[in-house]
mmCIF file of C-alpha atoms in Angstrom:
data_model
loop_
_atom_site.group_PDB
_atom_site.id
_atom_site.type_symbol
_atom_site.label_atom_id
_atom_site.label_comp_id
_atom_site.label_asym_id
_atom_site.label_seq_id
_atom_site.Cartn_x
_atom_site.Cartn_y
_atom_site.Cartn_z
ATOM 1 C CA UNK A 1 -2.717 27.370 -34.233
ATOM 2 C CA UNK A 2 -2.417 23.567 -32.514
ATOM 3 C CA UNK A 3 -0.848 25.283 -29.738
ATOM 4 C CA UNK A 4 -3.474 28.132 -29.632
ATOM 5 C CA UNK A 5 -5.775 25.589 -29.232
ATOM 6 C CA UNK A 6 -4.712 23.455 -26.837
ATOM 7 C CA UNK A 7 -3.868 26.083 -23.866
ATOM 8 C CA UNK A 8 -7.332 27.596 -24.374
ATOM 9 C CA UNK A 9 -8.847 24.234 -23.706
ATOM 10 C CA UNK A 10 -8.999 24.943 -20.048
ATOM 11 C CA UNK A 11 -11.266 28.196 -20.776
ATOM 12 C CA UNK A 12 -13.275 26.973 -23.568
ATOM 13 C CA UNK A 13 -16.504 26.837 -21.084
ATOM 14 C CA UNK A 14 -15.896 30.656 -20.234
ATOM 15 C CA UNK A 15 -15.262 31.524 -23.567
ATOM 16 C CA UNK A 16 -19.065 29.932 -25.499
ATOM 17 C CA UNK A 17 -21.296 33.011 -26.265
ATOM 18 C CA UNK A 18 -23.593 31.116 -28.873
ATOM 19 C CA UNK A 19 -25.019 27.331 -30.585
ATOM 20 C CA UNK A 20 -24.939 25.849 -33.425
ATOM 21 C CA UNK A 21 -25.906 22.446 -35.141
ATOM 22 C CA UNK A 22 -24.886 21.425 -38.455
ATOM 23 C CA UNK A 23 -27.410 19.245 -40.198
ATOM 24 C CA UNK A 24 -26.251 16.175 -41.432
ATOM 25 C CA UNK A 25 -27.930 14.627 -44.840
ATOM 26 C CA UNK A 26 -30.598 12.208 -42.623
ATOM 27 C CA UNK A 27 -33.646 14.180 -42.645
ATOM 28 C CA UNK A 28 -34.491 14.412 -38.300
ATOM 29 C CA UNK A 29 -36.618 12.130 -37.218
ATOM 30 C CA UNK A 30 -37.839 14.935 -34.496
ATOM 31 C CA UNK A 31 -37.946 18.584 -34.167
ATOM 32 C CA UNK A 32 -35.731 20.511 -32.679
ATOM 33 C CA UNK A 33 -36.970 21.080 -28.983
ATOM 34 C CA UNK A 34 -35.449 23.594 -27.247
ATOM 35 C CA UNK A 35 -35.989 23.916 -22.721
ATOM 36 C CA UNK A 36 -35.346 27.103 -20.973
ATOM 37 C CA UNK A 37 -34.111 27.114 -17.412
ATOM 38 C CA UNK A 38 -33.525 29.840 -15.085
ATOM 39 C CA UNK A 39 -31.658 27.869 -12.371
ATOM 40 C CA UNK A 40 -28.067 27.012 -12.560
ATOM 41 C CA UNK A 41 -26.748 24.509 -10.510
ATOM 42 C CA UNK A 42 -23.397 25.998 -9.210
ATOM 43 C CA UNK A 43 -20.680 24.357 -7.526
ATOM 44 C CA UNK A 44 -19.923 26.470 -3.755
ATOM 45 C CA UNK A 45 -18.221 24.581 -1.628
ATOM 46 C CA UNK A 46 -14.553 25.511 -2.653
ATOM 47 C CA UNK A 47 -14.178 28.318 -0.964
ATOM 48 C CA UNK A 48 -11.079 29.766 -3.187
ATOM 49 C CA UNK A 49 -11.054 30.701 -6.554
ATOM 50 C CA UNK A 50 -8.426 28.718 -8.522
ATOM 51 C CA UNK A 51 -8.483 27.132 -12.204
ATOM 52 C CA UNK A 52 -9.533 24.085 -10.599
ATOM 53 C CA UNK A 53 -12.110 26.130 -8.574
ATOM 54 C CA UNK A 54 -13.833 27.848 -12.007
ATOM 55 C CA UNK A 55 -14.726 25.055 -13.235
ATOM 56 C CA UNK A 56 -17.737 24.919 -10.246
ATOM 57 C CA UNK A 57 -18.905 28.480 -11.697
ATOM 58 C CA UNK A 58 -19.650 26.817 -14.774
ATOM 59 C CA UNK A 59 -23.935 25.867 -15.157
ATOM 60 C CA UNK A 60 -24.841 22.622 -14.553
ATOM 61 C CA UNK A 61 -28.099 22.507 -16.772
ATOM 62 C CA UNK A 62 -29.681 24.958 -19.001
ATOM 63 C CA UNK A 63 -30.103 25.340 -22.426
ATOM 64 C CA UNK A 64 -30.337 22.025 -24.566
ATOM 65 C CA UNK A 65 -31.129 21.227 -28.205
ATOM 66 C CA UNK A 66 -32.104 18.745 -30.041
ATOM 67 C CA UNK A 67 -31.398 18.120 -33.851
ATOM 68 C CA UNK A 68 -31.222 14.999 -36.114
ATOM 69 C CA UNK A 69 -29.573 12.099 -35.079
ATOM 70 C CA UNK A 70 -25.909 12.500 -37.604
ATOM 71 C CA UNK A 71 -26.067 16.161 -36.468
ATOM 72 C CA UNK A 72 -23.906 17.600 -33.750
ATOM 73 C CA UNK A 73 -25.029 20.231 -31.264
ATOM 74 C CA UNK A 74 -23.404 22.584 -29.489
ATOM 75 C CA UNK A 75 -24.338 24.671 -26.008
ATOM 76 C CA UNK A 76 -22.259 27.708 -25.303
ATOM 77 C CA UNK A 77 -22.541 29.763 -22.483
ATOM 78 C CA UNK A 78 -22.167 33.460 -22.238
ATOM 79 C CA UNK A 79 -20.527 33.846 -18.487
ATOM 80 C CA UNK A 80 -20.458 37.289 -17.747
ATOM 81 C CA UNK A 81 -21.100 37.061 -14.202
ATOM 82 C CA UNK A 82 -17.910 34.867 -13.034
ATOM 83 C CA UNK A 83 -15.641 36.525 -10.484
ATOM 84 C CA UNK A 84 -12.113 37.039 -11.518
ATOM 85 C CA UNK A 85 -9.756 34.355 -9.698
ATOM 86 C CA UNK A 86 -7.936 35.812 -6.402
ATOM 87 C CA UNK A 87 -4.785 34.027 -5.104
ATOM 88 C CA UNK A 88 -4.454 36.709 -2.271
ATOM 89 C CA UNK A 89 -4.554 33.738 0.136
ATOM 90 C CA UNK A 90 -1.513 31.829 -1.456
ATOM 91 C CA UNK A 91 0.654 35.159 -1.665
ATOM 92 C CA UNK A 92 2.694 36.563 0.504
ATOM 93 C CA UNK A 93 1.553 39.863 2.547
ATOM 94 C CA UNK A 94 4.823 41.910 0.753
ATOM 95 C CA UNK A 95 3.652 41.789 -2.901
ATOM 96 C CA UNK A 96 0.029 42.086 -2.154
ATOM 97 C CA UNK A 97 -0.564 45.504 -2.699
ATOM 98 C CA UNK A 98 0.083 45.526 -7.036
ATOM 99 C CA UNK A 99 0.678 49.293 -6.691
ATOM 100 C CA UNK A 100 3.900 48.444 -4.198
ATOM 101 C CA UNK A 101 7.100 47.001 -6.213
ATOM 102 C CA UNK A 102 7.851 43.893 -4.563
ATOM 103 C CA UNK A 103 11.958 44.681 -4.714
ATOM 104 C CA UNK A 104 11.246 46.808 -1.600
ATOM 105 C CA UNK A 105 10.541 43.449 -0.058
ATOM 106 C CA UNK A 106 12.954 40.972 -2.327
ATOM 107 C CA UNK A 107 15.771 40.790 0.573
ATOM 108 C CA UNK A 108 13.662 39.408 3.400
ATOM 109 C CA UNK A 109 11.830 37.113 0.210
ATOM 110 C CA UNK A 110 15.526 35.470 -0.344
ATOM 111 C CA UNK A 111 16.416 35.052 2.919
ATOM 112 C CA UNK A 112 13.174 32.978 3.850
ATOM 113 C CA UNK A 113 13.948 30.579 0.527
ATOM 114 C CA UNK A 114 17.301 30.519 1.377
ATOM 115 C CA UNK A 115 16.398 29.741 4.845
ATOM 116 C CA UNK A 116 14.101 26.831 3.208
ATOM 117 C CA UNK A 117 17.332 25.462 1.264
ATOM 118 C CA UNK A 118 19.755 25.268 3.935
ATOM 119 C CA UNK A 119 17.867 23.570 5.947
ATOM 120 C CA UNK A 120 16.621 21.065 3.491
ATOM 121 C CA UNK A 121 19.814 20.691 2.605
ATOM 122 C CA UNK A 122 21.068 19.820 6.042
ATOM 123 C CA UNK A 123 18.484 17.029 7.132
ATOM 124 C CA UNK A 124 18.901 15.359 3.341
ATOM 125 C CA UNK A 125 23.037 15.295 4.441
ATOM 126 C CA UNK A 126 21.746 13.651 7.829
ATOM 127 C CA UNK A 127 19.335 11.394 6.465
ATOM 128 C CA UNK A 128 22.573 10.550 3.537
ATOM 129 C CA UNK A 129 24.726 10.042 6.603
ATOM 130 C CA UNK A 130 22.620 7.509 8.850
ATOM 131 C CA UNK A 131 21.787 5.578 5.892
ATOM 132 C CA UNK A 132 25.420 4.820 4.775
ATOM 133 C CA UNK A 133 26.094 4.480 8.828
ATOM 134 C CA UNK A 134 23.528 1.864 8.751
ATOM 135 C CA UNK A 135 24.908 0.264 5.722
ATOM 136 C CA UNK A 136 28.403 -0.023 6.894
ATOM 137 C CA UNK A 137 27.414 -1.066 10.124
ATOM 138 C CA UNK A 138 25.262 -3.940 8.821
ATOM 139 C CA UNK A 139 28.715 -5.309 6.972
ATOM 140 C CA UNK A 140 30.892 -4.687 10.329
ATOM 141 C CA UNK A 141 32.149 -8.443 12.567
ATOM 142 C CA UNK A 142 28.811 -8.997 14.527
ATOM 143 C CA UNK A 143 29.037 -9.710 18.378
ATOM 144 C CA UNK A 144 30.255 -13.456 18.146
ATOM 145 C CA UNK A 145 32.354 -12.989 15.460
ATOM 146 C CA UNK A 146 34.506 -10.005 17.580
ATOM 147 C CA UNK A 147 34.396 -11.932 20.419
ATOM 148 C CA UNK A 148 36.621 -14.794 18.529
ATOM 149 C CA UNK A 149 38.961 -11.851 16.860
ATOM 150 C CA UNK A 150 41.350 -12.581 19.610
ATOM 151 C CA UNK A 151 42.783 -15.586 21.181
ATOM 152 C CA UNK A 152 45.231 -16.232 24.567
ATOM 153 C CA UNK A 153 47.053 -19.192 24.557
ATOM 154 C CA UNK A 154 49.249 -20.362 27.714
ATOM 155 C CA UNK A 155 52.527 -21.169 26.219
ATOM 156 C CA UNK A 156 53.604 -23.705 29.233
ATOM 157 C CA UNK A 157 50.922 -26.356 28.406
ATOM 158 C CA UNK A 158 53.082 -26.447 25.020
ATOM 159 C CA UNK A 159 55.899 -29.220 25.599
ATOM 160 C CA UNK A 160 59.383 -28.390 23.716
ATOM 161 C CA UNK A 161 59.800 -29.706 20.252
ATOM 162 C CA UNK A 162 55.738 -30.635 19.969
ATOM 163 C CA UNK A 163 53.434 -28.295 17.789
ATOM 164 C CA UNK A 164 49.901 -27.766 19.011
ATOM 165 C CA UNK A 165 46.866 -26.358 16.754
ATOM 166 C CA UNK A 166 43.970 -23.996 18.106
ATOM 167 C CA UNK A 167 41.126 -22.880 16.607
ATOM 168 C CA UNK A 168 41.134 -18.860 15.314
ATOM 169 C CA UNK A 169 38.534 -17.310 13.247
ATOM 170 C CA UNK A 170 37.409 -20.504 11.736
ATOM 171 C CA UNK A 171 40.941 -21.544 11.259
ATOM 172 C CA UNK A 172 43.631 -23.602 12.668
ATOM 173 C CA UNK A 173 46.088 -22.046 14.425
ATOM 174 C CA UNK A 174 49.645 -23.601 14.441
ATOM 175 C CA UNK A 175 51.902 -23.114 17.829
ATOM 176 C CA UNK A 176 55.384 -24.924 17.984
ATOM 177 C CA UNK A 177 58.084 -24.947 20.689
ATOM 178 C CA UNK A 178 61.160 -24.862 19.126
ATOM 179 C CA UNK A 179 64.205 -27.118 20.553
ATOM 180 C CA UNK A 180 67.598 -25.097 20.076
ATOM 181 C CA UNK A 181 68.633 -27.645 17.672
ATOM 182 C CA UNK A 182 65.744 -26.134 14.960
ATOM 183 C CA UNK A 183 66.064 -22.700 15.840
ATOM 184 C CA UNK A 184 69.726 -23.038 14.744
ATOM 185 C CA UNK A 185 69.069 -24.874 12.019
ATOM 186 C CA UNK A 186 66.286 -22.169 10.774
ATOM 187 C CA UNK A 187 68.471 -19.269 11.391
ATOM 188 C CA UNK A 188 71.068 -21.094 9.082
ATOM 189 C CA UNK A 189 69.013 -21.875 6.230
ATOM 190 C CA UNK A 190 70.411 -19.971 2.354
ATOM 191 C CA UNK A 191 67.883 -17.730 1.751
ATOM 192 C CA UNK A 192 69.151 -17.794 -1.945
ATOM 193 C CA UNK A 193 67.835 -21.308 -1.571
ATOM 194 C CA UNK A 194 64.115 -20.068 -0.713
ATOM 195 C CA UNK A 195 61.033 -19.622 -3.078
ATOM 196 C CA UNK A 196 59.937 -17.028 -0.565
ATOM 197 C CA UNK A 197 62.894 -15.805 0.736
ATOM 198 C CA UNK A 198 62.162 -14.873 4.144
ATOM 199 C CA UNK A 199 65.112 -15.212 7.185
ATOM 200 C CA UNK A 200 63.892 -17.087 10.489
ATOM 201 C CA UNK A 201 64.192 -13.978 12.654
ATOM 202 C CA UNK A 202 61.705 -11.823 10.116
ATOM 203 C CA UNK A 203 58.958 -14.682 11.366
ATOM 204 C CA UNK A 204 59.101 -15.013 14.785
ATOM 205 C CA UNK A 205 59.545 -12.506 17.449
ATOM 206 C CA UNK A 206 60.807 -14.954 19.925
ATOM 207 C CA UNK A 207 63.236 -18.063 18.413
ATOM 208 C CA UNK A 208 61.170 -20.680 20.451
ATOM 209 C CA UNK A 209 58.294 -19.978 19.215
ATOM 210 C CA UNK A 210 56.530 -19.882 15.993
ATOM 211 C CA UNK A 211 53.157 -18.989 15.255
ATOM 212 C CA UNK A 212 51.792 -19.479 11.882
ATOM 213 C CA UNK A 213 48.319 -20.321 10.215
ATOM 214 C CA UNK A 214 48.277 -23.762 9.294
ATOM 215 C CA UNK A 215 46.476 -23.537 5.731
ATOM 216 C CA UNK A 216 48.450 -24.470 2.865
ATOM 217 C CA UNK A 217 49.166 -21.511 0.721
ATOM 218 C CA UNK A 218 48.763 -24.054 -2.543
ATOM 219 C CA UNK A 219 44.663 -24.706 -2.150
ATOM 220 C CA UNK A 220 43.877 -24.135 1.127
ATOM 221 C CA UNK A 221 44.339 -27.794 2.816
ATOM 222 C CA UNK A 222 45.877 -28.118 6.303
ATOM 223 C CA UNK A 223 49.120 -29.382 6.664
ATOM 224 C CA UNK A 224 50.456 -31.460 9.160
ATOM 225 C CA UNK A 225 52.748 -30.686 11.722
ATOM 226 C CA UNK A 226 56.298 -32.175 12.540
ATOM 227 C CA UNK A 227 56.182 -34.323 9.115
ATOM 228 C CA UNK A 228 57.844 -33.587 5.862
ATOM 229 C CA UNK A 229 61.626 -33.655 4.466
ATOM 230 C CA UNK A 230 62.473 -30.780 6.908
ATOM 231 C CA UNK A 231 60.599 -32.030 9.734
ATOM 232 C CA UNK A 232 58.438 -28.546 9.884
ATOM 233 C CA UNK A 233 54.596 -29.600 8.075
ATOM 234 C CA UNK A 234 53.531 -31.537 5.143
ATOM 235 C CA UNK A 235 50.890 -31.137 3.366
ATOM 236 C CA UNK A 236 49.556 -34.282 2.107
ATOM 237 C CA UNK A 237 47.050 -33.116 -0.711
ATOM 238 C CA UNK A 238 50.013 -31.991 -3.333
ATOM 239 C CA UNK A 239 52.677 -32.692 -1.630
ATOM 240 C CA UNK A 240 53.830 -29.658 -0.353
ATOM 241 C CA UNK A 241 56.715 -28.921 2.387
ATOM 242 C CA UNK A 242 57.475 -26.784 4.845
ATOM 243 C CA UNK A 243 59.916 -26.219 7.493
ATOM 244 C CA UNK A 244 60.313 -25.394 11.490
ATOM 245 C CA UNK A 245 59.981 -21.895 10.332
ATOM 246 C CA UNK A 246 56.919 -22.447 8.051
ATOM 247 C CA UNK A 247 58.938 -21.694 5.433
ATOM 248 C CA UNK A 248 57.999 -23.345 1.761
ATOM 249 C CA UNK A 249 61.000 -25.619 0.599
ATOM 250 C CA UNK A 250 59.234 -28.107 -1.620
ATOM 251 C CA UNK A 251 56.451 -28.921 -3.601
ATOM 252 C CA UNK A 252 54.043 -26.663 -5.488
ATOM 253 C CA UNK A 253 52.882 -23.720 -2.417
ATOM 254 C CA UNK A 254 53.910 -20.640 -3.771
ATOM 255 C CA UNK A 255 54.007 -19.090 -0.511
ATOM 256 C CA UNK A 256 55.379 -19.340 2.941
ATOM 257 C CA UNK A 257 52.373 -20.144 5.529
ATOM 258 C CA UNK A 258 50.950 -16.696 6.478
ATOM 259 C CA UNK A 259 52.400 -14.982 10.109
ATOM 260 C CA UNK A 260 49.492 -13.563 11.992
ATOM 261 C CA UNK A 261 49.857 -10.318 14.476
ATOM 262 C CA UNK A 262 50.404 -11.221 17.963
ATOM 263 C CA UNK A 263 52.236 -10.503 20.804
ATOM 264 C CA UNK A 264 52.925 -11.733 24.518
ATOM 265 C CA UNK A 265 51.763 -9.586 27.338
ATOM 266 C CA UNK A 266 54.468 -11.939 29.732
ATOM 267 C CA UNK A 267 56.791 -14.704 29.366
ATOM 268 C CA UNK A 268 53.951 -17.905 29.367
ATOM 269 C CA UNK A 269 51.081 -15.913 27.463
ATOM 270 C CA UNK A 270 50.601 -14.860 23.513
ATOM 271 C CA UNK A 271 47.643 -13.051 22.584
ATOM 272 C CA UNK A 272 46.962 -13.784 18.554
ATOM 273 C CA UNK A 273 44.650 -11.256 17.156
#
Protein backbone atom coordinates (compact mmCIF):
# COMPACT_ATOMS: atom_id res chain seq x y z
CA UNK A 1 0.00 0.00 0.00
CA UNK A 2 3.23 2.44 1.06
CA UNK A 3 4.53 1.62 -2.22
CA UNK A 4 1.14 2.19 -4.03
CA UNK A 5 1.30 5.36 -2.67
CA UNK A 6 4.36 6.69 -3.21
CA UNK A 7 4.72 6.04 -7.20
CA UNK A 8 1.29 7.64 -7.66
CA UNK A 9 2.57 10.75 -6.01
CA UNK A 10 3.72 12.10 -9.29
CA UNK A 11 -0.05 11.84 -10.71
CA UNK A 12 -1.93 12.73 -7.71
CA UNK A 13 -2.87 16.29 -9.46
CA UNK A 14 -4.34 14.29 -12.55
CA UNK A 15 -5.95 11.92 -10.53
CA UNK A 16 -8.42 14.72 -7.92
CA UNK A 17 -12.07 14.50 -9.20
CA UNK A 18 -13.67 16.02 -5.91
CA UNK A 19 -13.16 18.24 -2.16
CA UNK A 20 -13.52 17.69 0.98
CA UNK A 21 -12.94 19.37 4.48
CA UNK A 22 -13.17 17.68 7.67
CA UNK A 23 -14.35 19.89 10.47
CA UNK A 24 -12.33 20.03 13.33
CA UNK A 25 -14.08 20.58 16.99
CA UNK A 26 -13.42 24.75 16.88
CA UNK A 27 -16.63 26.02 15.74
CA UNK A 28 -15.35 28.43 12.25
CA UNK A 29 -14.92 31.64 12.91
CA UNK A 30 -16.15 32.33 9.06
CA UNK A 31 -18.23 30.72 6.51
CA UNK A 32 -17.21 28.75 4.08
CA UNK A 33 -16.69 31.00 0.89
CA UNK A 34 -16.37 29.36 -2.09
CA UNK A 35 -14.86 31.58 -5.78
CA UNK A 36 -15.52 30.26 -9.17
CA UNK A 37 -13.08 30.89 -11.97
CA UNK A 38 -13.24 30.10 -15.51
CA UNK A 39 -9.60 30.88 -16.43
CA UNK A 40 -6.79 28.55 -15.85
CA UNK A 41 -3.50 29.72 -15.90
CA UNK A 42 -1.55 27.04 -17.94
CA UNK A 43 1.99 26.58 -18.29
CA UNK A 44 2.96 26.60 -22.57
CA UNK A 45 6.18 27.21 -23.08
CA UNK A 46 7.61 23.56 -22.98
CA UNK A 47 6.97 22.61 -26.07
CA UNK A 48 7.16 18.60 -25.35
CA UNK A 49 5.09 16.63 -23.33
CA UNK A 50 7.12 14.81 -20.63
CA UNK A 51 6.34 14.04 -16.77
CA UNK A 52 8.17 17.06 -16.06
CA UNK A 53 6.17 18.84 -18.85
CA UNK A 54 2.45 17.76 -17.22
CA UNK A 55 2.94 19.29 -14.48
CA UNK A 56 2.38 22.91 -16.62
CA UNK A 57 -1.16 21.36 -17.71
CA UNK A 58 -2.08 21.41 -14.25
CA UNK A 59 -4.54 24.91 -13.23
CA UNK A 60 -2.95 27.48 -11.63
CA UNK A 61 -6.07 29.00 -9.74
CA UNK A 62 -9.58 27.97 -9.51
CA UNK A 63 -11.65 26.60 -7.08
CA UNK A 64 -10.82 27.51 -3.33
CA UNK A 65 -12.54 26.91 0.02
CA UNK A 66 -12.55 28.08 3.04
CA UNK A 67 -13.45 26.21 6.37
CA UNK A 68 -12.52 26.66 10.09
CA UNK A 69 -9.24 27.34 11.07
CA UNK A 70 -8.19 23.30 12.66
CA UNK A 71 -9.94 22.07 9.48
CA UNK A 72 -8.11 20.93 6.40
CA UNK A 73 -9.28 21.53 2.85
CA UNK A 74 -8.78 19.91 -0.06
CA UNK A 75 -9.05 21.07 -4.05
CA UNK A 76 -9.14 18.30 -6.57
CA UNK A 77 -9.26 18.71 -10.05
CA UNK A 78 -11.08 16.68 -12.58
CA UNK A 79 -8.51 16.90 -15.78
CA UNK A 80 -10.16 15.44 -18.53
CA UNK A 81 -8.84 17.59 -21.11
CA UNK A 82 -4.89 16.82 -20.73
CA UNK A 83 -3.19 15.41 -23.82
CA UNK A 84 -1.62 12.07 -23.44
CA UNK A 85 2.37 12.45 -23.23
CA UNK A 86 4.22 11.80 -26.76
CA UNK A 87 7.96 10.92 -26.73
CA UNK A 88 7.89 10.56 -30.63
CA UNK A 89 10.67 13.18 -30.62
CA UNK A 90 13.10 11.18 -28.27
CA UNK A 91 12.48 7.80 -30.27
CA UNK A 92 14.00 6.52 -32.90
CA UNK A 93 12.22 6.60 -36.53
CA UNK A 94 12.37 2.35 -36.52
CA UNK A 95 9.99 1.69 -33.58
CA UNK A 96 7.75 4.57 -34.24
CA UNK A 97 5.08 3.05 -35.95
CA UNK A 98 3.53 0.66 -32.62
CA UNK A 99 1.85 -1.53 -35.28
CA UNK A 100 5.63 -2.41 -36.78
CA UNK A 101 7.70 -4.95 -34.40
CA UNK A 102 10.79 -3.23 -33.74
CA UNK A 103 12.99 -6.75 -34.24
CA UNK A 104 12.68 -5.93 -37.97
CA UNK A 105 14.89 -3.04 -37.03
CA UNK A 106 16.93 -4.59 -33.78
CA UNK A 107 20.23 -5.33 -35.99
CA UNK A 108 20.93 -1.83 -37.25
CA UNK A 109 19.62 -0.70 -33.28
CA UNK A 110 22.80 -2.87 -31.92
CA UNK A 111 25.12 -1.90 -34.21
CA UNK A 112 24.62 1.97 -33.53
CA UNK A 113 25.03 1.15 -29.47
CA UNK A 114 27.69 -0.95 -30.19
CA UNK A 115 29.13 1.63 -32.36
CA UNK A 116 28.57 4.09 -29.19
CA UNK A 117 30.65 1.52 -26.91
CA UNK A 118 33.59 0.98 -28.93
CA UNK A 119 34.26 4.12 -29.36
CA UNK A 120 33.79 5.23 -25.84
CA UNK A 121 35.73 2.65 -25.01
CA UNK A 122 38.65 3.66 -27.17
CA UNK A 123 39.07 7.47 -26.18
CA UNK A 124 38.61 6.34 -22.19
CA UNK A 125 41.90 3.77 -23.13
CA UNK A 126 43.56 7.04 -24.68
CA UNK A 127 42.66 9.37 -22.13
CA UNK A 128 43.98 6.11 -19.42
CA UNK A 129 47.11 6.10 -21.54
CA UNK A 130 48.23 9.92 -21.63
CA UNK A 131 47.47 10.22 -18.09
CA UNK A 132 49.83 7.41 -16.85
CA UNK A 133 52.33 8.85 -19.80
CA UNK A 134 52.13 12.04 -18.02
CA UNK A 135 52.61 10.49 -14.70
CA UNK A 136 55.64 8.54 -15.53
CA UNK A 137 57.07 11.22 -17.35
CA UNK A 138 56.75 13.70 -14.46
CA UNK A 139 59.01 11.00 -12.26
CA UNK A 140 61.62 10.53 -15.32
CA UNK A 141 65.70 12.46 -14.73
CA UNK A 142 64.70 16.09 -15.80
CA UNK A 143 67.02 17.96 -18.34
CA UNK A 144 69.94 18.84 -15.84
CA UNK A 145 69.84 15.86 -14.11
CA UNK A 146 70.47 13.68 -17.70
CA UNK A 147 72.83 15.98 -18.68
CA UNK A 148 75.15 14.93 -15.47
CA UNK A 149 74.20 10.98 -16.10
CA UNK A 150 77.48 10.76 -17.85
CA UNK A 151 80.92 11.89 -17.21
CA UNK A 152 84.48 11.87 -19.50
CA UNK A 153 87.44 12.00 -17.68
CA UNK A 154 91.03 12.33 -19.45
CA UNK A 155 93.00 9.64 -17.88
CA UNK A 156 96.59 11.43 -18.65
CA UNK A 157 96.00 14.40 -16.26
CA UNK A 158 95.95 11.35 -13.64
CA UNK A 159 99.73 10.90 -12.42
CA UNK A 160 100.70 7.06 -11.58
CA UNK A 161 100.17 5.90 -8.08
CA UNK A 162 97.89 9.27 -7.16
CA UNK A 163 93.98 8.86 -6.87
CA UNK A 164 91.87 11.76 -8.05
CA UNK A 165 87.99 12.33 -7.10
CA UNK A 166 85.28 13.89 -9.56
CA UNK A 167 82.05 14.80 -9.02
CA UNK A 168 79.09 12.21 -10.55
CA UNK A 169 75.50 12.46 -9.85
CA UNK A 170 75.95 14.25 -6.63
CA UNK A 171 78.70 11.93 -5.71
CA UNK A 172 82.35 11.57 -5.58
CA UNK A 173 83.86 9.73 -7.99
CA UNK A 174 87.16 7.86 -7.13
CA UNK A 175 89.92 7.41 -10.13
CA UNK A 176 93.37 5.80 -9.21
CA UNK A 177 96.42 4.98 -11.37
CA UNK A 178 97.70 1.96 -10.30
CA UNK A 179 101.71 1.45 -10.07
CA UNK A 180 102.56 -2.31 -11.08
CA UNK A 181 103.66 -2.85 -7.64
CA UNK A 182 99.61 -2.64 -6.40
CA UNK A 183 98.19 -4.22 -9.26
CA UNK A 184 100.33 -7.26 -8.30
CA UNK A 185 99.74 -7.04 -5.01
CA UNK A 186 95.72 -6.87 -5.67
CA UNK A 187 95.74 -9.69 -8.04
CA UNK A 188 97.50 -11.72 -5.18
CA UNK A 189 95.29 -11.04 -2.41
CA UNK A 190 93.33 -14.73 -0.65
CA UNK A 191 90.05 -14.24 -1.52
CA UNK A 192 89.24 -16.76 1.35
CA UNK A 193 90.62 -13.85 3.32
CA UNK A 194 87.80 -11.33 1.98
CA UNK A 195 84.40 -10.29 3.62
CA UNK A 196 83.29 -9.68 0.07
CA UNK A 197 85.13 -11.93 -1.80
CA UNK A 198 85.64 -10.36 -5.01
CA UNK A 199 89.19 -11.06 -7.24
CA UNK A 200 90.99 -7.76 -8.58
CA UNK A 201 90.34 -8.61 -12.23
CA UNK A 202 86.25 -8.94 -11.55
CA UNK A 203 86.68 -4.91 -10.64
CA UNK A 204 88.53 -3.36 -13.09
CA UNK A 205 88.56 -3.79 -16.74
CA UNK A 206 91.98 -2.41 -17.16
CA UNK A 207 94.74 -3.32 -14.10
CA UNK A 208 95.84 0.43 -13.97
CA UNK A 209 92.95 1.68 -13.37
CA UNK A 210 90.25 1.54 -10.88
CA UNK A 211 87.14 3.28 -10.77
CA UNK A 212 84.98 3.07 -7.81
CA UNK A 213 82.41 5.35 -5.88
CA UNK A 214 84.00 6.71 -3.00
CA UNK A 215 81.04 6.39 -0.32
CA UNK A 216 81.60 4.13 2.43
CA UNK A 217 79.35 1.17 2.21
CA UNK A 218 79.10 1.33 6.35
CA UNK A 219 76.93 4.88 6.58
CA UNK A 220 77.57 6.62 3.70
CA UNK A 221 80.81 8.85 4.69
CA UNK A 222 83.61 9.39 2.14
CA UNK A 223 86.68 7.76 2.56
CA UNK A 224 89.94 8.90 1.90
CA UNK A 225 92.17 7.92 -0.64
CA UNK A 226 95.79 6.38 -0.44
CA UNK A 227 95.42 6.05 3.57
CA UNK A 228 94.61 3.02 5.58
CA UNK A 229 96.53 -0.37 6.60
CA UNK A 230 96.51 -1.38 2.87
CA UNK A 231 97.29 1.88 1.52
CA UNK A 232 93.86 1.80 -0.73
CA UNK A 233 91.10 4.41 1.45
CA UNK A 234 90.20 4.89 4.97
CA UNK A 235 87.39 5.89 6.18
CA UNK A 236 87.79 7.91 9.18
CA UNK A 237 84.15 7.96 10.70
CA UNK A 238 84.26 4.04 11.94
CA UNK A 239 87.23 3.15 10.98
CA UNK A 240 86.78 1.32 8.04
CA UNK A 241 89.52 0.00 5.37
CA UNK A 242 89.88 -0.57 2.09
CA UNK A 243 92.38 -1.51 -0.39
CA UNK A 244 93.97 -0.48 -4.02
CA UNK A 245 91.16 -2.50 -5.32
CA UNK A 246 88.41 -0.93 -3.11
CA UNK A 247 88.11 -3.96 -1.61
CA UNK A 248 86.79 -4.04 2.30
CA UNK A 249 89.60 -5.64 4.55
CA UNK A 250 88.89 -4.04 7.89
CA UNK A 251 86.61 -2.42 10.02
CA UNK A 252 82.81 -2.58 10.13
CA UNK A 253 81.70 -1.86 5.93
CA UNK A 254 79.95 -4.76 5.01
CA UNK A 255 80.58 -4.19 1.50
CA UNK A 256 83.22 -3.58 -1.06
CA UNK A 257 82.87 0.20 -2.48
CA UNK A 258 80.32 -0.06 -5.34
CA UNK A 259 81.92 -0.42 -9.28
CA UNK A 260 80.01 1.86 -11.55
CA UNK A 261 79.46 1.04 -15.54
CA UNK A 262 81.95 2.61 -17.69
CA UNK A 263 84.04 2.12 -20.40
CA UNK A 264 86.92 3.85 -22.52
CA UNK A 265 86.16 4.87 -26.03
CA UNK A 266 90.44 5.08 -26.48
CA UNK A 267 93.46 4.58 -24.52
CA UNK A 268 93.46 8.31 -22.42
CA UNK A 269 89.50 8.61 -22.12
CA UNK A 270 86.76 6.72 -19.70
CA UNK A 271 83.30 7.61 -20.04
CA UNK A 272 81.44 6.72 -16.43
CA UNK A 273 77.77 6.56 -16.87
Amino acid sequence: MMSLAARSGAFSPYLQATNYAVAGPLKPLIPGVVMKTDKLLMDTKKPFLCRESLSGQSAKSGLAVSVSLNARSLVRFAHTDIKIPDFSDYRRPEVLDPKKSSQESGDTRRAFSYLITGSTAVVGVYAAKTVVTQFISSMSASADVLALSQIEIKLSDIPEGKNMTFKWRGKPLFVRHRTEKEIAAEADVNLAELRDPQHDRDRVQNPTWVIVIGVCTHLGCVPIANAGDYGGYYCPCHGSHYDASGRIRKGPAPLNLEVPFYEFPDDDTVIVG
